[in-house]
PDB file of C-alpha atoms in Angstrom:
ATOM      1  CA  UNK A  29     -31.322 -15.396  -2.712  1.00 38.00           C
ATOM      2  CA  UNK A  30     -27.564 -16.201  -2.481  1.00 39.00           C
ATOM      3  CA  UNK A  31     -25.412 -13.479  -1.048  1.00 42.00           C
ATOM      4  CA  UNK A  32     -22.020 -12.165  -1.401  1.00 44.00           C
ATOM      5  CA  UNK A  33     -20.972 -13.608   2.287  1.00 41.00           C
ATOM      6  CA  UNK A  34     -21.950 -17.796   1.391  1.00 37.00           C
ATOM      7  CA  UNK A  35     -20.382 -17.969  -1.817  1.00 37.00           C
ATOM      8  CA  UNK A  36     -17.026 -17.137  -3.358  1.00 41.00           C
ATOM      9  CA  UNK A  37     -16.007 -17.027  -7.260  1.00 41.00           C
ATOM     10  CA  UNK A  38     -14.378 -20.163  -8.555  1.00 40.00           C
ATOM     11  CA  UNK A  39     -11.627 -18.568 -10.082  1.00 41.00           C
ATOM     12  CA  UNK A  40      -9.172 -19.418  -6.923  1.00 44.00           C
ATOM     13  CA  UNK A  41      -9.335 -22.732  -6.656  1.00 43.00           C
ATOM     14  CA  UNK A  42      -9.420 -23.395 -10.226  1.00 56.00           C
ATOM     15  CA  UNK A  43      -5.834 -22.229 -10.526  1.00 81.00           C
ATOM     16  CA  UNK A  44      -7.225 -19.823 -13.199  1.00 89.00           C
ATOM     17  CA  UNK A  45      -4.321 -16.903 -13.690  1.00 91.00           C
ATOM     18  CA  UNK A  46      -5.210 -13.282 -12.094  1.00 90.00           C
ATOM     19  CA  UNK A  47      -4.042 -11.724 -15.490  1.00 92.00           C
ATOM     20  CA  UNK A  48      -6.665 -14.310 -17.374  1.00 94.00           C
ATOM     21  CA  UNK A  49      -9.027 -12.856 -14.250  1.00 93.00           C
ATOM     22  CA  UNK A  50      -8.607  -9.574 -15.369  1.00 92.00           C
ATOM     23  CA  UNK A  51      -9.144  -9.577 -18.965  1.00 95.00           C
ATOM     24  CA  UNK A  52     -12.573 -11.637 -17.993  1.00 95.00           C
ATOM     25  CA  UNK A  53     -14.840  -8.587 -17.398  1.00 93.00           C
ATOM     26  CA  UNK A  54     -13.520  -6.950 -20.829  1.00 95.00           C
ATOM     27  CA  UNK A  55     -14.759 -10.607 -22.943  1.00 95.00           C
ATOM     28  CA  UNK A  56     -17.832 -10.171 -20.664  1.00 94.00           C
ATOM     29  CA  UNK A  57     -18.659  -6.885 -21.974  1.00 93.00           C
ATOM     30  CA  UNK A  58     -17.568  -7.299 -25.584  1.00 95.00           C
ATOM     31  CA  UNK A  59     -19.937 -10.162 -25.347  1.00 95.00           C
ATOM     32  CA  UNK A  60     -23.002  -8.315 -23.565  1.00 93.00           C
ATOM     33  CA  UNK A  61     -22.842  -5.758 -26.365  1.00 94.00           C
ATOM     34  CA  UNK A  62     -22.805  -8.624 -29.216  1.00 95.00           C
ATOM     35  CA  UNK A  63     -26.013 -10.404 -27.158  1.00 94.00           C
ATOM     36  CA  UNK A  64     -27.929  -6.887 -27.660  1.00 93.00           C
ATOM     37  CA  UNK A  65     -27.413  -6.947 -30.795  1.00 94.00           C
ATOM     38  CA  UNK A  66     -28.908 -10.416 -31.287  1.00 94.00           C
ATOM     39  CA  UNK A  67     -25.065 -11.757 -32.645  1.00 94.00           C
ATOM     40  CA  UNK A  68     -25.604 -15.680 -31.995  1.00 95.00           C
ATOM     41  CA  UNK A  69     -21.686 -16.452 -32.766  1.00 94.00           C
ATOM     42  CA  UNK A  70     -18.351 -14.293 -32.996  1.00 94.00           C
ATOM     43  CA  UNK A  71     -14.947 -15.681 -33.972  1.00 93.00           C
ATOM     44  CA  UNK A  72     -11.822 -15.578 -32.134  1.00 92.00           C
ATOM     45  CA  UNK A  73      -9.953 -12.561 -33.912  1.00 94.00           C
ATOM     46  CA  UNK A  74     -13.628 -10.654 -34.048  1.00 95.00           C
ATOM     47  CA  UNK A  75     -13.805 -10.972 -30.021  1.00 96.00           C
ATOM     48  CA  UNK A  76     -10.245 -10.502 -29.275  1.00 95.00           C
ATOM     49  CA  UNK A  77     -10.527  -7.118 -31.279  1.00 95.00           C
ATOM     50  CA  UNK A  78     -13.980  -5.727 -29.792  1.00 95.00           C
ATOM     51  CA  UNK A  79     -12.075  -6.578 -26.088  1.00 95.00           C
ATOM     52  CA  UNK A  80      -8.628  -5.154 -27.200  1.00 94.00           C
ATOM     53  CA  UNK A  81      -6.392  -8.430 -26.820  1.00 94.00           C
ATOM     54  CA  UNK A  82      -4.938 -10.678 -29.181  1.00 93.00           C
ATOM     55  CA  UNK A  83      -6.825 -13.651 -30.400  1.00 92.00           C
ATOM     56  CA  UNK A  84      -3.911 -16.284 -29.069  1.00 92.00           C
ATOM     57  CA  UNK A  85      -4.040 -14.998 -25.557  1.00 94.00           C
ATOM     58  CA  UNK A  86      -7.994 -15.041 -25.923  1.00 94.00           C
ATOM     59  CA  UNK A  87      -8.463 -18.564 -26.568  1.00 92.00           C
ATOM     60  CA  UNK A  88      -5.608 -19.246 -23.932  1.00 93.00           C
ATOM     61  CA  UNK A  89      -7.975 -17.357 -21.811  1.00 94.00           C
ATOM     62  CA  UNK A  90     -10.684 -19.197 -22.511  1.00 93.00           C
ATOM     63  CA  UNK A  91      -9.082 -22.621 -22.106  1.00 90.00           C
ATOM     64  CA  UNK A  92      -8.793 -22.108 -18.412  1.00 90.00           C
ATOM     65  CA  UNK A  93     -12.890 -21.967 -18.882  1.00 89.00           C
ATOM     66  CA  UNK A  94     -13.084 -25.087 -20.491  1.00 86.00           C
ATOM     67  CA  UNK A  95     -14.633 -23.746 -23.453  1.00 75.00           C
ATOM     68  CA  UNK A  96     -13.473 -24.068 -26.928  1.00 73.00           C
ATOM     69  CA  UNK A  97     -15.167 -22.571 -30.014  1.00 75.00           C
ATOM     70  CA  UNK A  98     -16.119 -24.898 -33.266  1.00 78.00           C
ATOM     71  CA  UNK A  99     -14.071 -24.180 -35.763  1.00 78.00           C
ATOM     72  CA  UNK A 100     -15.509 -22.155 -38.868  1.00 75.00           C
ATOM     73  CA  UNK A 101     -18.617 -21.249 -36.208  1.00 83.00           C
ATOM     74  CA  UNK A 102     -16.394 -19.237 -33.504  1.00 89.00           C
ATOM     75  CA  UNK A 103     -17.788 -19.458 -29.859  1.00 92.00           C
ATOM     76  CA  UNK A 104     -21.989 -19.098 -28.874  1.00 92.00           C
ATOM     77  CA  UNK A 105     -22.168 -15.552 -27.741  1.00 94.00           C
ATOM     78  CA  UNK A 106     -24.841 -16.786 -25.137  1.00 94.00           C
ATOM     79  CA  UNK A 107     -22.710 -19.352 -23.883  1.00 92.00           C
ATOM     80  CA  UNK A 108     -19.563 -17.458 -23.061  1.00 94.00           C
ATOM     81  CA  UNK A 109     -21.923 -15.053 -21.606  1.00 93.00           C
ATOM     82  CA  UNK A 110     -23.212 -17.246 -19.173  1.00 91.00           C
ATOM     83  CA  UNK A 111     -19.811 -18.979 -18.896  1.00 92.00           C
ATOM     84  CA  UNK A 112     -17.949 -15.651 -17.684  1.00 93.00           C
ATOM     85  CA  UNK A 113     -20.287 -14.291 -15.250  1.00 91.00           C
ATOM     86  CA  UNK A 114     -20.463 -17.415 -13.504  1.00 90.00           C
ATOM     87  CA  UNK A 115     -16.748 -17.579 -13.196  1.00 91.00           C
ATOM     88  CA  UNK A 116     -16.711 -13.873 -12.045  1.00 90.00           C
ATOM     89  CA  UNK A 117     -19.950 -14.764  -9.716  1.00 86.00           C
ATOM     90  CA  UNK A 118     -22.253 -12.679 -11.314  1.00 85.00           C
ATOM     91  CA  UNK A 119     -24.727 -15.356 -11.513  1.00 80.00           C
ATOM     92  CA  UNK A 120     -25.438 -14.400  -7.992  1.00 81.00           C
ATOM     93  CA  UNK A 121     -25.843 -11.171  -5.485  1.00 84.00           C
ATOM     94  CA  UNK A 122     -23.613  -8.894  -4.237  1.00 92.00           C
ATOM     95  CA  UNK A 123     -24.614  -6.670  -1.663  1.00 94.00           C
ATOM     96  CA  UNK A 124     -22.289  -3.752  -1.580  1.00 96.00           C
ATOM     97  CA  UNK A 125     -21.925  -0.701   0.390  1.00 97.00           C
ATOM     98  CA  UNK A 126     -20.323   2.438  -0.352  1.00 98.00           C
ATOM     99  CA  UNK A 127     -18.772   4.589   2.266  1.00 98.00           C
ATOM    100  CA  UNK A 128     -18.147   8.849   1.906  1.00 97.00           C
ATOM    101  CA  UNK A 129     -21.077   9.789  -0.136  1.00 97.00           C
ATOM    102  CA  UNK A 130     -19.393  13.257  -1.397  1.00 95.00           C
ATOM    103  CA  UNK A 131     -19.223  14.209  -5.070  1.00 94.00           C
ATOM    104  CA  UNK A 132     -17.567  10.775  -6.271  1.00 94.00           C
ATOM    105  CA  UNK A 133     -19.222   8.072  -3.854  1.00 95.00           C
ATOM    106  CA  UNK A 134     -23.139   9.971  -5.156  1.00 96.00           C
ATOM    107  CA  UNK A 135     -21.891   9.584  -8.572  1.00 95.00           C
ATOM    108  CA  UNK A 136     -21.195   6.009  -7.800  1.00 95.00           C
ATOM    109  CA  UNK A 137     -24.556   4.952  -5.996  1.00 95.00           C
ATOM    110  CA  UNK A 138     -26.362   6.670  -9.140  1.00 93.00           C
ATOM    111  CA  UNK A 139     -24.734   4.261 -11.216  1.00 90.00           C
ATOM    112  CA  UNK A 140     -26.824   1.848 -13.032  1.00 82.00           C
ATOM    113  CA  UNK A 141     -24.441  -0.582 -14.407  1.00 82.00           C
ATOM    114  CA  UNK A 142     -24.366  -2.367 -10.581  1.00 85.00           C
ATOM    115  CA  UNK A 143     -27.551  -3.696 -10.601  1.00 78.00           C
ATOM    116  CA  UNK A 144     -27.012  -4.847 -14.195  1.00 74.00           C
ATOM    117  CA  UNK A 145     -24.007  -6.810 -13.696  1.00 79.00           C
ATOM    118  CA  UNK A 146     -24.404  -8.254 -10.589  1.00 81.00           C
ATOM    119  CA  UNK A 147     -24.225  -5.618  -7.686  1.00 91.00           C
ATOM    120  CA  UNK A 148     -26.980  -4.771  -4.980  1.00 91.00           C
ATOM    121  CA  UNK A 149     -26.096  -1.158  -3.725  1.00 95.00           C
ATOM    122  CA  UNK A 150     -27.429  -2.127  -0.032  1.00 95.00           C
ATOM    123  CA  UNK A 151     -26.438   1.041   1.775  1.00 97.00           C
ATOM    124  CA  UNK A 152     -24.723   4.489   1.489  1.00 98.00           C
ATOM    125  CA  UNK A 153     -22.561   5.367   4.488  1.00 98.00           C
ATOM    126  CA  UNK A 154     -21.479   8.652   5.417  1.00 97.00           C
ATOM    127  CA  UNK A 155     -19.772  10.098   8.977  1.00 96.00           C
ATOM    128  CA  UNK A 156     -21.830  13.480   8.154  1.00 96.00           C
ATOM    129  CA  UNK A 157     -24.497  13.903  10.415  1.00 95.00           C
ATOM    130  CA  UNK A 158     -25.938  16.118   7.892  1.00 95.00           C
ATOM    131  CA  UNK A 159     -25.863  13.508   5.059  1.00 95.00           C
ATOM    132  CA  UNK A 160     -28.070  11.136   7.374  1.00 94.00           C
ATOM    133  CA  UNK A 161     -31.607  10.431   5.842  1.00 95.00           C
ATOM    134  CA  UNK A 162     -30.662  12.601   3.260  1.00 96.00           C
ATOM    135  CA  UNK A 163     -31.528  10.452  -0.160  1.00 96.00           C
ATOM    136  CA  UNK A 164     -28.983  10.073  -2.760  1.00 96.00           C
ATOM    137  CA  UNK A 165     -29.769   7.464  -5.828  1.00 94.00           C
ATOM    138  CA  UNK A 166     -33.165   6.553  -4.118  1.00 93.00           C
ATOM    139  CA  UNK A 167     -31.361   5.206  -0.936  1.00 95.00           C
ATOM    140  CA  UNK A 168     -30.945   7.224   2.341  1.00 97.00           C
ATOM    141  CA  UNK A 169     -27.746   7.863   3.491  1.00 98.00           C
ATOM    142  CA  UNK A 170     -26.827   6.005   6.891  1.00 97.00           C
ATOM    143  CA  UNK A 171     -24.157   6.904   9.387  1.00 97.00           C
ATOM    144  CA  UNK A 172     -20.979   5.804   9.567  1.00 97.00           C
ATOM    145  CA  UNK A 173     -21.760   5.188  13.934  1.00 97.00           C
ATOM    146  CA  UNK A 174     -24.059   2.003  12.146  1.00 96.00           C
ATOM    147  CA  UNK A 175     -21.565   0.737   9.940  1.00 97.00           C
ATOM    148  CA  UNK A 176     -21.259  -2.529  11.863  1.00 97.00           C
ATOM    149  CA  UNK A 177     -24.839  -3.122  12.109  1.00 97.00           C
ATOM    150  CA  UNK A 178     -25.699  -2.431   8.605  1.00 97.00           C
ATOM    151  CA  UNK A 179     -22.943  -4.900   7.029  1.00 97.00           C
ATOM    152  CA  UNK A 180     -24.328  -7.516   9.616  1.00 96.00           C
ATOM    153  CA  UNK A 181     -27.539  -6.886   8.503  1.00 96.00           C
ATOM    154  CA  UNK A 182     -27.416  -6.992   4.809  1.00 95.00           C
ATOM    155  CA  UNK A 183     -24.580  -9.819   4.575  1.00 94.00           C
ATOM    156  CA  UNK A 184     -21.706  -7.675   3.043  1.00 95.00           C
ATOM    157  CA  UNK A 185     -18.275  -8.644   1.676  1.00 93.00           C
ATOM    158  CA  UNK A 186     -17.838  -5.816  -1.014  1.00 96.00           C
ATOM    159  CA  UNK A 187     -17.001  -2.479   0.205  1.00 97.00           C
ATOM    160  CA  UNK A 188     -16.207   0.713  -1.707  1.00 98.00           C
ATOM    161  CA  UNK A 189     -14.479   3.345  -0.307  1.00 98.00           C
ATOM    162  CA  UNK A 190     -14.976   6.797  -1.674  1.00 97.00           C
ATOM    163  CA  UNK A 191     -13.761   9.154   1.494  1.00 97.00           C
ATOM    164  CA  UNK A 192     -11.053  11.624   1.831  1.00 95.00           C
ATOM    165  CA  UNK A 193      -7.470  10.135   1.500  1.00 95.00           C
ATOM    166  CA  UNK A 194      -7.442  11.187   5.171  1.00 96.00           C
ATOM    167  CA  UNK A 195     -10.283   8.909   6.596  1.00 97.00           C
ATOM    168  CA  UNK A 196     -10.055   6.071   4.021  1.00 97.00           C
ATOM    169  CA  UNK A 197      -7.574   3.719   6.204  1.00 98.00           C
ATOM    170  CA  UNK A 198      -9.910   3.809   9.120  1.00 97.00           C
ATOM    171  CA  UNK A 199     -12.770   3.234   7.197  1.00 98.00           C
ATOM    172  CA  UNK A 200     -11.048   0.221   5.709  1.00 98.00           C
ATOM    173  CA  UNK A 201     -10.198  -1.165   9.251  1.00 97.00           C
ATOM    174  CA  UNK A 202     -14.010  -1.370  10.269  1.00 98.00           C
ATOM    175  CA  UNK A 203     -15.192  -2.568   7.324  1.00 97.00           C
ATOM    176  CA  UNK A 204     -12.796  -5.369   7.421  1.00 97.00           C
ATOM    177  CA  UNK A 205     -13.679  -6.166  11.287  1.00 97.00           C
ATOM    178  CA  UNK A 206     -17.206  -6.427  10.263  1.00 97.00           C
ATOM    179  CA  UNK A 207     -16.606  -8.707   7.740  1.00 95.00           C
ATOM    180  CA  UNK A 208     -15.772  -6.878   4.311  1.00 97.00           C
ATOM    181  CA  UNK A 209     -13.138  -9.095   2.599  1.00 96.00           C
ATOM    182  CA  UNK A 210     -12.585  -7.384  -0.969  1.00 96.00           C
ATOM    183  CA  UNK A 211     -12.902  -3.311  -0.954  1.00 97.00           C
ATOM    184  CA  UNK A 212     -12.714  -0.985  -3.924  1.00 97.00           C
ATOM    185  CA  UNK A 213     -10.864   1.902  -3.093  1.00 97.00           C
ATOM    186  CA  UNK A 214     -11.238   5.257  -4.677  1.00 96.00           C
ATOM    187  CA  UNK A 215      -9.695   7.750  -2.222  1.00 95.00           C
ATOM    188  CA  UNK A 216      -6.351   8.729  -2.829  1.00 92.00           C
ATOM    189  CA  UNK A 217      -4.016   6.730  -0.385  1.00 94.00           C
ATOM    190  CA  UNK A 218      -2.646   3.318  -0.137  1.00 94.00           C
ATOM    191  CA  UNK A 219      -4.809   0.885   2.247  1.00 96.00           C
ATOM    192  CA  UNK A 220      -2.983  -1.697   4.480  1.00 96.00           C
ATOM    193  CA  UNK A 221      -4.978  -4.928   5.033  1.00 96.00           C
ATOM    194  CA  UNK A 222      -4.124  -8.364   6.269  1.00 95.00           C
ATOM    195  CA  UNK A 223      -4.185 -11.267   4.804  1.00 94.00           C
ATOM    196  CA  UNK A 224      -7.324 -12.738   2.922  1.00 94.00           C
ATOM    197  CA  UNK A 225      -8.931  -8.825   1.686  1.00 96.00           C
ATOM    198  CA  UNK A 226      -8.778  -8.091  -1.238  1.00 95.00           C
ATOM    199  CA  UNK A 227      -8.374  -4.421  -2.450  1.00 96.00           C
ATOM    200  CA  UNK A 228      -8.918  -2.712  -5.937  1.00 94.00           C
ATOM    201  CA  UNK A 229      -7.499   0.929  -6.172  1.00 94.00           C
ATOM    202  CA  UNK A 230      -8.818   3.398  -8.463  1.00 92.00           C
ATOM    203  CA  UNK A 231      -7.156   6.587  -9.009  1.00 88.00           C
ATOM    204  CA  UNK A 232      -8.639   8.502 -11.736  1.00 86.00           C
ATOM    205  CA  UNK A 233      -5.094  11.432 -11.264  1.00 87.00           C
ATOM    206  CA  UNK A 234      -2.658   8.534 -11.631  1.00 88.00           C
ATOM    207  CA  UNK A 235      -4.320   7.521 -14.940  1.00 89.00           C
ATOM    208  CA  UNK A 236      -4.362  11.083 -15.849  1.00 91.00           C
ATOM    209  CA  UNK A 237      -0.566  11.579 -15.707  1.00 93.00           C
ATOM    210  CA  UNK A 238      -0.033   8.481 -17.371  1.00 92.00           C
ATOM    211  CA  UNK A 239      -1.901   9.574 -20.307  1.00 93.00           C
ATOM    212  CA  UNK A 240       0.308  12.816 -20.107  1.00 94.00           C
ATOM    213  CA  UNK A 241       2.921  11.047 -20.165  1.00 93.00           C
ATOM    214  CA  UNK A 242       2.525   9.054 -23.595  1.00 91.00           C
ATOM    215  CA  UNK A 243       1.312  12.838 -24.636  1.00 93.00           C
ATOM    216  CA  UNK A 244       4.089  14.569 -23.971  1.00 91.00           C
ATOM    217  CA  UNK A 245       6.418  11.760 -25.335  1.00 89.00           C
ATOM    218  CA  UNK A 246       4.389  11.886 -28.768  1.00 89.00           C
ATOM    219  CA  UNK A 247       4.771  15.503 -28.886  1.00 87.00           C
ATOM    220  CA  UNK A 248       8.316  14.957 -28.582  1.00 84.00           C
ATOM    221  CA  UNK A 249       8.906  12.570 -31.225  1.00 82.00           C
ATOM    222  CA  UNK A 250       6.621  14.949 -33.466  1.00 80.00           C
ATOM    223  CA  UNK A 251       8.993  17.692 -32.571  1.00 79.00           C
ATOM    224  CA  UNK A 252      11.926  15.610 -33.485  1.00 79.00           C
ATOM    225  CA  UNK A 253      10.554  14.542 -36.558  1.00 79.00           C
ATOM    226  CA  UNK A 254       9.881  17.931 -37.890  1.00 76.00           C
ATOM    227  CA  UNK A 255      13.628  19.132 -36.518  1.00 76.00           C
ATOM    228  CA  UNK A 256      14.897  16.499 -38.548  1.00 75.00           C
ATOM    229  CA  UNK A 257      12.476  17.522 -41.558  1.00 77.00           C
ATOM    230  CA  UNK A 258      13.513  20.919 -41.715  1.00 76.00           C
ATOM    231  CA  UNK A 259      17.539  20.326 -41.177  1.00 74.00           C
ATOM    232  CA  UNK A 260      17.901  17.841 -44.216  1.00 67.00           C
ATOM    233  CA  UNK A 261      20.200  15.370 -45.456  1.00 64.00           C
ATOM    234  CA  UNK A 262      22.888  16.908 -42.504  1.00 55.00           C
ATOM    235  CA  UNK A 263      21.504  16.428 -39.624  1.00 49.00           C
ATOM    236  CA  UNK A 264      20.086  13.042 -40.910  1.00 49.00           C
ATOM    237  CA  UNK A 265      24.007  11.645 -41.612  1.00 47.00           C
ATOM    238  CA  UNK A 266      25.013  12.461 -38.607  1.00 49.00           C
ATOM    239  CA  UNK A 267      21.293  11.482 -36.313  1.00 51.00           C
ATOM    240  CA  UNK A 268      22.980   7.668 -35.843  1.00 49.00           C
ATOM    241  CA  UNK A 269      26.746   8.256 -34.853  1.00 50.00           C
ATOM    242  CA  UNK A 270      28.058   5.506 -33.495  1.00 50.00           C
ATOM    243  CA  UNK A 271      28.901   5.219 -29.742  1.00 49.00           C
ATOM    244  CA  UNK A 272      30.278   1.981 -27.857  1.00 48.00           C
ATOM    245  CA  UNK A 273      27.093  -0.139 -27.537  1.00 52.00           C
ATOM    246  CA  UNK A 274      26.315   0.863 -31.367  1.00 51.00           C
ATOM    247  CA  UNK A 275      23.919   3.697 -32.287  1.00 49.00           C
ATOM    248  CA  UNK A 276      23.234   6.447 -30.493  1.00 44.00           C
ATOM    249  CA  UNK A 277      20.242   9.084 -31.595  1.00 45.00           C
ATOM    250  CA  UNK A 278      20.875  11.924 -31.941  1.00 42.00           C
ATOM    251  CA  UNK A 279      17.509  12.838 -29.791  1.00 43.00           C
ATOM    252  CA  UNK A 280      16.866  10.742 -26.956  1.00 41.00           C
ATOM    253  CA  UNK A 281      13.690   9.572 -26.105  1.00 42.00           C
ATOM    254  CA  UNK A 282      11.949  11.575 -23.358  1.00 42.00           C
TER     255      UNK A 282
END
């Protein structure tokens, strides 16, 4: 069986955009969830909706694939399937190992969609001696002293990082000497690596305040609207007085 260390995606060297990259894995599971449902065909505008694009940038997408759909048929669910997960190397294994296997990095190894799409959990790392031989997802948990030896051993490029912001960079710098070109970070701190490793972060807080954000800035705008509700035809006249580079509101936007 192929592993993660011989074989690279062809996205690279088939000058295929990171952006184009990126939206990949949402087609790919638009697509798995049309194949369960036994959909042999789906149109442009049908896909594009179900991954949350627009249909022109989904066919430009697709173009970089080489695959066009028939017109008045749409594209072979199947197909594109296939298509996808061989461009994202999913048509292959990935041994993967997570290290810190505290609330977050157990919650990780117990999840199923790895296996599914591609991903061979191969070994849970942890630098508590307590943790070790303890069994989390099936697996027992290794030490972090036999980090070296176990992504020898299993032939791993993917690492996932799930310690303490505190312990993550060092963590990083071993699994990169041993081999690890493309982590997935989880812990809370920005990871310096050289050239040739790739690194995802994931920071479920940042998202958070984002999404407070945009909700605080709707609940302003409500508030605004019903201000301007409840003052009347006044208030309205005089909500767009001009300044020097035109219109100025009379509430700016948070």
């Amino acid at each position: 069986m192929a592993t993660g260390r011989t074989h690279r995606p062809a996205t690279r060297s088939r000058g295929i955009p990171e952006a184009t990259v990126a939206r990949l894995p949402l087609y790919l599971r638009a697509l798995t969830a049309l194949s369960e449902r036994s959909v042999p065909t789906v149109s442009s505008e049908e896909l594009a909706a179900a991954a949350g694009v627009n249909s022109a940038k989904l066919r430009k997408d697709f173009s970089y694939l080489g695959s066009y759909g028939t017109r008045g048929v749409g594209y072979d669910v199947e197909y594109l399937v296939y298509q996808i997960s061989r461009e994202l190397g999913l048509t292959q294994d990935w041994p993967v190992v997570i290290v810190g296997i505290g609330n977050l990095g157990a919650a990780l190894a117990n999840y199923g969609g790895f296996a599914s799409r591609g991903f061979r959990v191969a070994a849970l790392i942890d630098a508590d001696p307590a943790m070790a031989g303890k069994p989390v997802a099936g697996m027992p948990v290794q030490h972090t002293d036999d980090l070296e030896t176990i992504i020898s051993d299993n032939g791993v490029s993917i690492g996932v990082i799930a310690t303490p912001a505190g312990a993550a960079q060092q963590v990083c710098d071993r699994l990169v000497a041993a081999g690890v070109t493309s982590i997935l970070n989880f812990a809370p701190t920005v990871l310096t690596v050289p050239d040739g490793v790739d690194v995802r972060k994931v920071d479920l807080s940042i998202e958070l305040q984002i999404l407070a954000f945009h909700e605080q800035r709707k609940a302003g705008e409500e508030s605004a609207a019903d201000a301007d509700a409840a003052a009347g035809p006044a208030v309205t006249k005089n909500q767009h007085r001009k300044g020097p580079d035109g219109d100025v509101p009379a509430v700016m936007p948070a």
